[in-house]
Amino acid sequence: MSGRTTKMLRAVLSVLHCTGADRLAAPFTGCDGVIFMLHQVVPGARRGFEPNGILKVTPEFLDGVIRQVRDSGFEIVSLDDVKERLSAASKSQKPFAVFTLDDGYKDNRDFAYPVFKRHNAPFTIYVPTAYADGHGELWWLALEEALRRLSHVDIDGVARSYSLATDAEKNAAFHDIYWWLRKIPENRARGVVRDLAAKAGFEVSALCRELVMDWDEIRALAEDPLVTIAAHTINHFALAKLRPEDARREMIDSIARVAKELGKPVRHFSYPYGDEGSAGPREFEIARDLGIETAVTTRKGLIRMAHADAMTALPRLSLNGDYQDARYVKVLLSGLPFALRDGVKSVLRPLSGGLRSEAPLALKYPASASTR
Ligand SMILES: [Zn+2]
């Protein structure tokens, strides 16, 4: 989401909360469930140049969200329970909430897990297998680190040159380069970041070993039945940018690998980046062909019973740093911002098309800077 869109949405959410409009509208917009998306959970405030800081929330914020979700009448369930909850036979009257974390950061174990454990709340971590192997590329963090270290950058072969004397210049350069990389072919984009990291004096995959859990650590965490481990491709490529056979291979092999490492079947999948340019009907079909029970995008939206026909194209609600304010979570849970954006009629309209449409019942937001 652009900075301007984020600011607008924050302003709307703030007004809705202050006026109590979220409570008044709840009967019209209420949902059957919600899947929350998190990335890093770390203590302390963001400061200075940290463009990926939007992916971080504090343990205290997570604690507050869990309390608020339960206070709002939601039941926190495992991803394994979602299929049953969306079946006609489901007996539950309460809406459900699911917590998911992408990429497998060590901080999920160190700071998020104790919070979930304290609340006896289940959660799922989606792991890219190359990351757990220690040779994956957290390229967005590598780009940040390279720009932090350098005072000027020229990108080889293209007319892109940036002065990096101040945090403002570094931020502007990050966003410009980030969105350019998101558009160009994956292998080329990774090569650009590798070159920048080399110029800045570090190796991209070193970040992976520093920040992401390895298989032994993942297995140890997964011994707790509150924890579900699921697949997130091998290399964290935007699948829709790949050739069909390569996209399929990223999905099949990662699912098989996580199953082998954990010693049990993998039932869930998360599309890297998860926006329209990264996962679409082709990927939704592949996930369904592979027998995946749920697959999540980063399209914003709440879950309704109609999603039973679109289980491999589920929307999520991001709990990223831009919304690190408990008031926003309360308003988002009411579903009102989605109704306002789409028009209440379209939110209430019965769905058709299932997987043929793009992430049905999800908002058509632009690709967000807070999805990885
Ligand atoms: Zn990811």
mmCIF file of C-alpha atoms and ligand atoms in Angstrom:
data_model
loop_
_atom_site.group_PDB
_atom_site.id
_atom_site.type_symbol
_atom_site.label_atom_id
_atom_site.label_comp_id
_atom_site.label_asym_id
_atom_site.label_seq_id
_atom_site.Cartn_x
_atom_site.Cartn_y
_atom_site.Cartn_z
ATOM 1 C CA MET A 1 0.000 0.000 0.000
ATOM 2 C CA SER A 2 1.321 3.447 -0.775
ATOM 3 C CA GLY A 3 2.143 5.773 2.122
ATOM 4 C CA ARG A 4 -0.730 8.012 1.109
ATOM 5 C CA THR A 5 -3.243 5.146 1.068
ATOM 6 C CA THR A 6 -1.983 3.952 4.441
ATOM 7 C CA LYS A 7 -2.345 7.426 5.939
ATOM 8 C CA MET A 8 -5.869 7.724 4.523
ATOM 9 C CA LEU A 9 -6.909 4.346 5.864
ATOM 10 C CA ARG A 10 -5.438 5.142 9.266
ATOM 11 C CA ALA A 11 -7.354 8.403 9.359
ATOM 12 C CA VAL A 12 -10.587 6.638 8.413
ATOM 13 C CA LEU A 13 -10.035 3.952 11.034
ATOM 14 C CA SER A 14 -9.307 6.544 13.674
ATOM 15 C CA VAL A 15 -12.501 8.490 12.889
ATOM 16 C CA LEU A 16 -14.596 5.312 12.839
ATOM 17 C CA HIS A 17 -13.271 4.326 16.215
ATOM 18 C CA CYS A 18 -13.854 7.734 17.738
ATOM 19 C CA THR A 19 -17.423 7.949 16.450
ATOM 20 C CA GLY A 20 -18.293 4.402 17.445
ATOM 21 C CA ALA A 21 -19.438 3.782 13.860
ATOM 22 C CA ASP A 22 -17.690 0.426 13.932
ATOM 23 C CA ARG A 23 -20.054 -0.821 16.652
ATOM 24 C CA LEU A 24 -23.169 0.464 14.881
ATOM 25 C CA ALA A 25 -22.273 -1.223 11.606
ATOM 26 C CA ALA A 26 -21.181 -4.559 13.023
ATOM 27 C CA PRO A 27 -24.463 -6.417 12.381
ATOM 28 C CA PHE A 28 -24.153 -5.631 8.661
ATOM 29 C CA THR A 29 -20.502 -6.279 8.203
ATOM 30 C CA GLY A 30 -19.654 -8.942 10.776
ATOM 31 C CA CYS A 31 -17.605 -11.867 9.555
ATOM 32 C CA ASP A 32 -17.269 -15.582 10.149
ATOM 33 C CA GLY A 33 -13.558 -15.383 10.774
ATOM 34 C CA VAL A 34 -10.282 -13.572 10.305
ATOM 35 C CA ILE A 35 -6.748 -14.692 9.501
ATOM 36 C CA PHE A 36 -4.116 -12.333 10.855
ATOM 37 C CA MET A 37 -0.724 -11.929 9.189
ATOM 38 C CA LEU A 38 2.460 -11.082 11.058
ATOM 39 C CA HIS A 39 6.136 -11.175 10.163
ATOM 40 C CA GLN A 40 8.608 -10.137 12.885
ATOM 41 C CA VAL A 41 7.762 -9.716 16.576
ATOM 42 C CA VAL A 42 10.479 -7.769 18.398
ATOM 43 C CA PRO A 43 10.595 -5.490 21.424
ATOM 44 C CA GLY A 44 11.537 -1.839 21.187
ATOM 45 C CA ALA A 45 10.678 1.138 19.050
ATOM 46 C CA ARG A 46 11.703 1.628 15.431
ATOM 47 C CA ARG A 47 14.172 4.392 14.829
ATOM 48 C CA GLY A 48 16.109 5.987 11.984
ATOM 49 C CA PHE A 49 16.367 4.311 8.607
ATOM 50 C CA GLU A 50 14.390 1.067 8.898
ATOM 51 C CA PRO A 51 12.027 0.740 5.914
ATOM 52 C CA ASN A 52 11.267 -2.903 6.733
ATOM 53 C CA GLY A 53 10.300 -1.852 10.245
ATOM 54 C CA ILE A 54 6.683 -1.864 9.035
ATOM 55 C CA LEU A 55 6.928 -5.664 9.210
ATOM 56 C CA LYS A 56 7.658 -5.588 12.932
ATOM 57 C CA VAL A 57 5.278 -5.466 15.867
ATOM 58 C CA THR A 58 6.132 -5.611 19.557
ATOM 59 C CA PRO A 59 5.226 -8.516 21.868
ATOM 60 C CA GLU A 60 3.120 -6.057 23.881
ATOM 61 C CA PHE A 61 1.064 -5.180 20.787
ATOM 62 C CA LEU A 62 0.556 -8.875 19.982
ATOM 63 C CA ASP A 63 -0.545 -9.485 23.572
ATOM 64 C CA GLY A 64 -3.074 -6.632 23.293
ATOM 65 C CA VAL A 65 -4.431 -7.921 19.978
ATOM 66 C CA ILE A 66 -5.002 -11.414 21.378
ATOM 67 C CA ARG A 67 -6.899 -9.953 24.336
ATOM 68 C CA GLN A 68 -8.943 -7.692 22.073
ATOM 69 C CA VAL A 69 -9.775 -10.478 19.641
ATOM 70 C CA ARG A 70 -11.107 -12.633 22.473
ATOM 71 C CA ASP A 71 -12.919 -9.695 24.077
ATOM 72 C CA SER A 72 -14.587 -9.014 20.697
ATOM 73 C CA GLY A 73 -16.096 -12.510 20.803
ATOM 74 C CA PHE A 74 -13.681 -14.288 18.460
ATOM 75 C CA GLU A 75 -12.448 -17.789 19.197
ATOM 76 C CA ILE A 76 -8.749 -18.269 18.408
ATOM 77 C CA VAL A 77 -8.362 -21.533 16.502
ATOM 78 C CA SER A 78 -5.664 -23.434 14.646
ATOM 79 C CA LEU A 79 -5.460 -23.181 10.860
ATOM 80 C CA ASP A 80 -6.235 -26.916 10.893
ATOM 81 C CA ASP A 81 -9.735 -26.053 12.159
ATOM 82 C CA VAL A 82 -10.647 -23.507 9.452
ATOM 83 C CA LYS A 83 -12.008 -26.005 6.927
ATOM 84 C CA GLU A 84 -14.378 -27.439 9.481
ATOM 85 C CA ARG A 85 -15.395 -23.959 10.678
ATOM 86 C CA LEU A 86 -16.373 -23.020 7.122
ATOM 87 C CA SER A 87 -18.414 -26.156 6.570
ATOM 88 C CA ALA A 88 -22.190 -26.047 6.712
ATOM 89 C CA ALA A 89 -22.063 -28.561 9.576
ATOM 90 C CA SER A 90 -20.050 -26.254 11.826
ATOM 91 C CA LYS A 91 -21.805 -25.892 15.157
ATOM 92 C CA SER A 92 -19.890 -22.850 16.305
ATOM 93 C CA GLN A 93 -21.710 -19.569 16.688
ATOM 94 C CA LYS A 94 -18.602 -17.551 17.398
ATOM 95 C CA PRO A 95 -16.426 -16.074 14.647
ATOM 96 C CA PHE A 96 -12.900 -17.513 14.590
ATOM 97 C CA ALA A 97 -9.463 -15.875 14.477
ATOM 98 C CA VAL A 98 -6.259 -17.472 13.197
ATOM 99 C CA PHE A 99 -2.756 -16.087 13.737
ATOM 100 C CA THR A 100 -0.128 -16.646 11.030
ATOM 101 C CA LEU A 101 3.496 -15.534 10.741
ATOM 102 C CA ASP A 102 5.442 -15.581 7.467
ATOM 103 C CA ASP A 103 9.100 -16.455 6.822
ATOM 104 C CA GLY A 104 10.134 -18.245 10.056
ATOM 105 C CA TYR A 105 12.066 -15.550 11.954
ATOM 106 C CA LYS A 106 13.871 -16.553 15.145
ATOM 107 C CA ASP A 107 12.042 -13.703 16.876
ATOM 108 C CA ASN A 108 8.777 -15.611 16.338
ATOM 109 C CA ARG A 109 10.150 -18.206 18.748
ATOM 110 C CA ASP A 110 11.853 -15.764 21.091
ATOM 111 C CA PHE A 111 9.141 -13.108 21.420
ATOM 112 C CA ALA A 112 5.862 -14.219 19.784
ATOM 113 C CA TYR A 113 5.782 -17.786 21.070
ATOM 114 C CA PRO A 114 5.837 -16.811 24.783
ATOM 115 C CA VAL A 115 2.865 -14.493 24.167
ATOM 116 C CA PHE A 116 0.854 -17.138 22.310
ATOM 117 C CA LYS A 117 1.788 -19.709 24.973
ATOM 118 C CA ARG A 118 0.643 -17.430 27.797
ATOM 119 C CA HIS A 119 -2.748 -17.099 26.087
ATOM 120 C CA ASN A 120 -2.860 -20.761 25.017
ATOM 121 C CA ALA A 121 -3.423 -19.481 21.470
ATOM 122 C CA PRO A 122 -2.463 -21.624 18.459
ATOM 123 C CA PHE A 123 -0.525 -20.096 15.545
ATOM 124 C CA THR A 124 1.056 -21.055 12.224
ATOM 125 C CA ILE A 125 4.486 -20.231 10.797
ATOM 126 C CA TYR A 126 5.042 -20.400 7.019
ATOM 127 C CA VAL A 127 8.614 -21.384 6.184
ATOM 128 C CA PRO A 128 10.488 -20.902 2.879
ATOM 129 C CA THR A 129 12.709 -23.994 2.793
ATOM 130 C CA ALA A 130 15.829 -22.224 1.489
ATOM 131 C CA TYR A 131 15.608 -19.878 4.480
ATOM 132 C CA ALA A 132 15.505 -22.765 6.956
ATOM 133 C CA ASP A 133 18.432 -24.270 5.020
ATOM 134 C CA GLY A 134 20.411 -21.097 5.756
ATOM 135 C CA HIS A 135 21.122 -20.102 2.164
ATOM 136 C CA GLY A 136 17.936 -18.226 1.263
ATOM 137 C CA GLU A 137 17.816 -14.546 0.452
ATOM 138 C CA LEU A 138 15.898 -12.098 2.636
ATOM 139 C CA TRP A 139 16.552 -9.639 -0.174
ATOM 140 C CA TRP A 140 14.385 -6.793 1.188
ATOM 141 C CA LEU A 141 16.373 -6.802 4.430
ATOM 142 C CA ALA A 142 19.627 -7.113 2.464
ATOM 143 C CA LEU A 143 18.622 -4.086 0.387
ATOM 144 C CA GLU A 144 17.968 -2.145 3.600
ATOM 145 C CA GLU A 145 21.303 -3.183 5.104
ATOM 146 C CA ALA A 146 23.220 -2.293 1.920
ATOM 147 C CA LEU A 147 21.646 1.170 1.758
ATOM 148 C CA ARG A 148 22.328 1.653 5.474
ATOM 149 C CA ARG A 149 26.046 0.973 4.956
ATOM 150 C CA LEU A 150 26.577 2.832 1.669
ATOM 151 C CA SER A 151 26.690 6.581 1.104
ATOM 152 C CA HIS A 152 26.070 6.365 -2.625
ATOM 153 C CA VAL A 153 24.884 3.651 -4.971
ATOM 154 C CA ASP A 154 24.938 3.089 -8.719
ATOM 155 C CA ILE A 155 23.104 0.044 -9.985
ATOM 156 C CA ASP A 156 25.132 -1.613 -12.715
ATOM 157 C CA GLY A 157 23.686 -1.655 -16.204
ATOM 158 C CA VAL A 158 20.734 0.662 -15.548
ATOM 159 C CA ALA A 159 20.485 4.398 -15.103
ATOM 160 C CA ARG A 160 19.821 4.236 -11.373
ATOM 161 C CA SER A 161 22.025 6.316 -9.161
ATOM 162 C CA TYR A 162 21.276 7.438 -5.618
ATOM 163 C CA SER A 163 22.911 9.657 -3.053
ATOM 164 C CA LEU A 164 22.464 8.106 0.406
ATOM 165 C CA ALA A 165 23.696 10.903 2.640
ATOM 166 C CA THR A 166 20.594 11.144 4.855
ATOM 167 C CA ASP A 167 17.886 8.801 6.184
ATOM 168 C CA ALA A 168 15.389 10.585 3.925
ATOM 169 C CA GLU A 169 17.535 9.854 0.867
ATOM 170 C CA LYS A 170 18.017 6.260 1.966
ATOM 171 C CA ASN A 171 14.258 5.821 2.455
ATOM 172 C CA ALA A 172 13.471 7.301 -0.954
ATOM 173 C CA ALA A 173 16.101 5.070 -2.585
ATOM 174 C CA PHE A 174 14.801 1.989 -0.785
ATOM 175 C CA HIS A 175 11.226 2.467 -1.972
ATOM 176 C CA ASP A 176 12.307 3.259 -5.529
ATOM 177 C CA ILE A 177 14.621 0.239 -5.788
ATOM 178 C CA TYR A 178 12.256 -2.067 -3.871
ATOM 179 C CA TRP A 179 9.325 -1.528 -6.225
ATOM 180 C CA TRP A 180 11.569 -1.733 -9.303
ATOM 181 C CA LEU A 181 12.892 -5.092 -8.065
ATOM 182 C CA ARG A 182 9.357 -6.336 -7.429
ATOM 183 C CA LYS A 183 8.582 -5.755 -11.130
ATOM 184 C CA ILE A 184 11.634 -7.265 -12.829
ATOM 185 C CA PRO A 185 12.338 -11.021 -13.217
ATOM 186 C CA GLU A 186 13.176 -12.728 -9.936
ATOM 187 C CA ASN A 187 16.687 -13.954 -10.816
ATOM 188 C CA ARG A 188 17.675 -10.515 -12.077
ATOM 189 C CA ALA A 189 16.295 -8.839 -8.927
ATOM 190 C CA ARG A 190 18.223 -11.207 -6.660
ATOM 191 C CA GLY A 191 21.397 -10.521 -8.660
ATOM 192 C CA VAL A 192 20.993 -6.762 -8.170
ATOM 193 C CA VAL A 193 20.701 -7.179 -4.387
ATOM 194 C CA ARG A 194 23.655 -9.589 -4.269
ATOM 195 C CA ASP A 195 25.791 -6.976 -6.067
ATOM 196 C CA LEU A 196 24.659 -4.200 -3.695
ATOM 197 C CA ALA A 197 25.422 -6.380 -0.669
ATOM 198 C CA ALA A 198 28.884 -7.185 -2.050
ATOM 199 C CA LYS A 199 29.566 -3.458 -2.501
ATOM 200 C CA ALA A 200 28.458 -2.918 1.105
ATOM 201 C CA GLY A 201 30.700 -5.747 2.329
ATOM 202 C CA PHE A 202 28.344 -8.559 3.319
ATOM 203 C CA GLU A 203 26.734 -11.691 1.929
ATOM 204 C CA VAL A 204 22.944 -11.753 1.465
ATOM 205 C CA SER A 205 22.428 -15.274 2.826
ATOM 206 C CA ALA A 206 24.231 -14.361 6.086
ATOM 207 C CA LEU A 207 21.071 -12.450 7.085
ATOM 208 C CA CYS A 208 19.111 -15.667 6.760
ATOM 209 C CA ARG A 209 21.330 -17.526 9.212
ATOM 210 C CA GLU A 210 21.214 -14.603 11.606
ATOM 211 C CA LEU A 211 17.453 -14.007 11.532
ATOM 212 C CA VAL A 212 15.612 -17.185 10.483
ATOM 213 C CA MET A 213 15.183 -20.475 12.337
ATOM 214 C CA ASP A 214 16.961 -23.539 10.976
ATOM 215 C CA TRP A 215 15.243 -26.929 10.761
ATOM 216 C CA ASP A 216 16.361 -28.058 14.224
ATOM 217 C CA GLU A 217 14.948 -24.872 15.742
ATOM 218 C CA ILE A 218 11.701 -25.214 13.764
ATOM 219 C CA ARG A 219 11.294 -28.857 14.841
ATOM 220 C CA ALA A 220 11.903 -27.953 18.481
ATOM 221 C CA LEU A 221 9.244 -25.230 18.354
ATOM 222 C CA ALA A 222 6.810 -27.520 16.524
ATOM 223 C CA GLU A 223 6.858 -29.960 19.435
ATOM 224 C CA ASP A 224 4.275 -27.673 21.040
ATOM 225 C CA PRO A 225 0.832 -28.592 19.662
ATOM 226 C CA LEU A 226 -0.007 -24.868 19.565
ATOM 227 C CA VAL A 227 2.438 -24.539 16.649
ATOM 228 C CA THR A 228 1.670 -25.445 13.029
ATOM 229 C CA ILE A 229 4.461 -25.305 10.445
ATOM 230 C CA ALA A 230 3.400 -24.731 6.839
ATOM 231 C CA ALA A 231 5.005 -24.104 3.442
ATOM 232 C CA HIS A 232 5.992 -20.766 1.875
ATOM 233 C CA THR A 233 7.838 -21.954 -1.310
ATOM 234 C CA ILE A 234 11.541 -22.763 -1.570
ATOM 235 C CA ASN A 235 13.082 -19.443 -2.583
ATOM 236 C CA HIS A 236 10.385 -16.917 -1.719
ATOM 237 C CA PHE A 237 9.863 -15.897 -5.344
ATOM 238 C CA ALA A 238 6.704 -14.128 -6.510
ATOM 239 C CA LEU A 239 5.153 -17.231 -8.069
ATOM 240 C CA ALA A 240 3.081 -15.404 -10.691
ATOM 241 C CA LYS A 241 6.312 -14.039 -12.203
ATOM 242 C CA LEU A 242 7.677 -17.557 -12.785
ATOM 243 C CA ARG A 243 7.149 -19.968 -15.677
ATOM 244 C CA PRO A 244 4.299 -22.399 -14.859
ATOM 245 C CA GLU A 245 6.634 -25.356 -14.328
ATOM 246 C CA ASP A 246 8.865 -23.316 -12.012
ATOM 247 C CA ALA A 247 5.931 -22.008 -9.958
ATOM 248 C CA ARG A 248 4.612 -25.531 -9.584
ATOM 249 C CA ARG A 249 8.040 -26.842 -8.601
ATOM 250 C CA GLU A 250 8.430 -24.136 -5.904
ATOM 251 C CA MET A 251 5.108 -25.217 -4.422
ATOM 252 C CA ILE A 252 5.384 -29.020 -4.721
ATOM 253 C CA ASP A 253 8.984 -29.278 -3.534
ATOM 254 C CA SER A 254 8.553 -26.921 -0.584
ATOM 255 C CA ILE A 255 5.441 -28.733 0.630
ATOM 256 C CA ALA A 256 7.234 -32.094 0.340
ATOM 257 C CA ARG A 257 10.338 -30.762 2.073
ATOM 258 C CA VAL A 258 8.496 -29.264 5.056
ATOM 259 C CA ALA A 259 6.564 -32.539 5.412
ATOM 260 C CA LYS A 260 9.815 -34.514 5.389
ATOM 261 C CA GLU A 261 11.549 -32.246 7.916
ATOM 262 C CA LEU A 262 8.576 -32.199 10.300
ATOM 263 C CA GLY A 263 7.572 -35.823 9.762
ATOM 264 C CA LYS A 264 3.919 -35.070 9.030
ATOM 265 C CA PRO A 265 1.760 -33.923 6.115
ATOM 266 C CA VAL A 266 1.685 -30.215 5.269
ATOM 267 C CA ARG A 267 -1.854 -28.923 4.920
ATOM 268 C CA HIS A 268 -1.279 -25.179 4.511
ATOM 269 C CA PHE A 269 0.544 -22.768 2.215
ATOM 270 C CA SER A 270 1.251 -19.028 1.997
ATOM 271 C CA TYR A 271 2.047 -17.253 -1.303
ATOM 272 C CA PRO A 272 5.121 -14.987 -0.962
ATOM 273 C CA TYR A 273 4.094 -11.285 -1.162
ATOM 274 C CA GLY A 274 0.560 -12.577 -1.815
ATOM 275 C CA ASP A 275 -0.655 -9.596 -3.860
ATOM 276 C CA GLU A 276 -2.241 -9.780 -7.319
ATOM 277 C CA GLY A 277 1.140 -9.579 -9.060
ATOM 278 C CA SER A 278 2.577 -12.453 -7.014
ATOM 279 C CA ALA A 279 -0.205 -15.040 -6.779
ATOM 280 C CA GLY A 280 -3.289 -15.432 -8.926
ATOM 281 C CA PRO A 281 -5.747 -18.003 -10.272
ATOM 282 C CA ARG A 282 -2.937 -20.180 -11.654
ATOM 283 C CA GLU A 283 -1.347 -20.533 -8.217
ATOM 284 C CA PHE A 284 -4.723 -20.994 -6.502
ATOM 285 C CA GLU A 285 -5.412 -23.926 -8.847
ATOM 286 C CA ILE A 286 -2.003 -25.489 -8.275
ATOM 287 C CA ALA A 287 -2.518 -25.360 -4.504
ATOM 288 C CA ARG A 288 -5.912 -26.995 -4.923
ATOM 289 C CA ASP A 289 -4.469 -29.685 -7.228
ATOM 290 C CA LEU A 290 -1.844 -30.438 -4.604
ATOM 291 C CA GLY A 291 -4.545 -31.067 -2.025
ATOM 292 C CA ILE A 292 -3.608 -28.052 0.094
ATOM 293 C CA GLU A 293 -6.346 -27.397 2.650
ATOM 294 C CA THR A 294 -5.815 -23.638 3.031
ATOM 295 C CA ALA A 295 -3.596 -21.196 1.165
ATOM 296 C CA VAL A 296 -3.373 -17.534 2.121
ATOM 297 C CA THR A 297 -2.766 -14.372 0.132
ATOM 298 C CA THR A 298 -2.060 -10.892 1.479
ATOM 299 C CA ARG A 299 -5.248 -9.445 -0.013
ATOM 300 C CA LYS A 300 -7.000 -7.709 2.837
ATOM 301 C CA GLY A 301 -10.321 -9.073 3.969
ATOM 302 C CA LEU A 302 -12.278 -10.998 6.544
ATOM 303 C CA ILE A 303 -13.345 -14.628 6.146
ATOM 304 C CA ARG A 304 -16.935 -15.567 5.377
ATOM 305 C CA MET A 305 -18.649 -18.908 4.837
ATOM 306 C CA ALA A 306 -18.470 -18.352 1.064
ATOM 307 C CA HIS A 307 -14.707 -18.790 1.305
ATOM 308 C CA ALA A 308 -15.346 -22.527 1.636
ATOM 309 C CA ASP A 309 -15.280 -22.440 -2.189
ATOM 310 C CA ALA A 310 -12.000 -20.538 -2.290
ATOM 311 C CA MET A 311 -9.874 -22.217 0.345
ATOM 312 C CA THR A 312 -6.640 -21.694 -1.606
ATOM 313 C CA ALA A 313 -7.231 -17.963 -2.074
ATOM 314 C CA LEU A 314 -7.938 -16.746 1.439
ATOM 315 C CA PRO A 315 -7.466 -13.085 2.413
ATOM 316 C CA ARG A 316 -5.716 -11.971 5.596
ATOM 317 C CA LEU A 317 -5.580 -8.928 7.836
ATOM 318 C CA SER A 318 -2.084 -7.563 8.274
ATOM 319 C CA LEU A 319 -1.033 -6.640 11.792
ATOM 320 C CA ASN A 320 1.967 -4.756 10.485
ATOM 321 C CA GLY A 321 3.652 -1.826 12.148
ATOM 322 C CA ASP A 322 1.599 0.775 10.285
ATOM 323 C CA TYR A 323 -1.447 -0.363 12.249
ATOM 324 C CA GLN A 324 0.298 -0.912 15.562
ATOM 325 C CA ASP A 325 -2.507 0.613 17.519
ATOM 326 C CA ALA A 326 -5.098 -1.543 19.293
ATOM 327 C CA ARG A 327 -7.901 0.830 18.214
ATOM 328 C CA TYR A 328 -7.327 -0.010 14.554
ATOM 329 C CA VAL A 329 -7.575 -3.727 15.209
ATOM 330 C CA LYS A 330 -10.958 -3.257 16.870
ATOM 331 C CA VAL A 331 -12.271 -1.291 13.906
ATOM 332 C CA LEU A 332 -10.807 -3.706 11.355
ATOM 333 C CA LEU A 333 -12.496 -6.597 13.150
ATOM 334 C CA SER A 334 -15.844 -4.894 12.693
ATOM 335 C CA GLY A 335 -15.428 -5.275 8.924
ATOM 336 C CA LEU A 336 -16.601 -1.720 8.399
ATOM 337 C CA PRO A 337 -13.562 -0.418 6.511
ATOM 338 C CA PHE A 338 -14.045 -3.186 3.968
ATOM 339 C CA ALA A 339 -17.717 -2.404 3.615
ATOM 340 C CA LEU A 340 -16.957 1.282 3.150
ATOM 341 C CA ARG A 341 -14.359 0.596 0.547
ATOM 342 C CA ASP A 342 -16.343 -1.882 -1.507
ATOM 343 C CA GLY A 343 -19.790 -0.574 -0.802
ATOM 344 C CA VAL A 344 -21.975 -2.475 1.610
ATOM 345 C CA LYS A 345 -23.910 -4.031 -1.275
ATOM 346 C CA SER A 346 -20.882 -5.740 -2.734
ATOM 347 C CA VAL A 347 -19.811 -7.027 0.663
ATOM 348 C CA LEU A 348 -23.194 -8.614 1.250
ATOM 349 C CA ARG A 349 -23.664 -9.856 -2.315
ATOM 350 C CA PRO A 350 -23.516 -13.651 -2.632
ATOM 351 C CA LEU A 351 -20.316 -14.811 -4.249
ATOM 352 C CA SER A 352 -19.869 -16.733 -7.396
ATOM 353 C CA GLY A 353 -16.893 -17.795 -9.447
ATOM 354 C CA GLY A 354 -14.825 -19.411 -6.689
ATOM 355 C CA LEU A 355 -11.234 -19.836 -7.741
ATOM 356 C CA ARG A 356 -11.816 -18.319 -11.160
ATOM 357 C CA SER A 357 -12.002 -14.901 -9.612
ATOM 358 C CA GLU A 358 -9.072 -13.211 -7.921
ATOM 359 C CA ALA A 359 -9.105 -13.837 -4.188
ATOM 360 C CA PRO A 360 -12.877 -13.438 -3.829
ATOM 361 C CA LEU A 361 -14.058 -11.354 -0.898
ATOM 362 C CA ALA A 362 -10.685 -9.717 -0.576
ATOM 363 C CA LEU A 363 -10.026 -6.065 -1.102
ATOM 364 C CA LYS A 364 -8.383 -4.824 -4.272
ATOM 365 C CA TYR A 365 -5.707 -2.841 -2.511
ATOM 366 C CA PRO A 366 -2.536 -2.023 -4.404
ATOM 367 C CA ALA A 367 0.480 -4.218 -3.631
ATOM 368 C CA SER A 368 1.456 -3.402 -0.089
ATOM 369 C CA ALA A 369 4.882 -2.403 1.122
ATOM 370 C CA SER A 370 4.122 -4.432 4.223
ATOM 371 C CA THR A 371 3.893 -7.836 2.577
ATOM 372 C CA ARG A 372 6.883 -10.092 2.031
HETATM 373 ZN ZN ZN B 1 7.170 -14.204 3.045
#
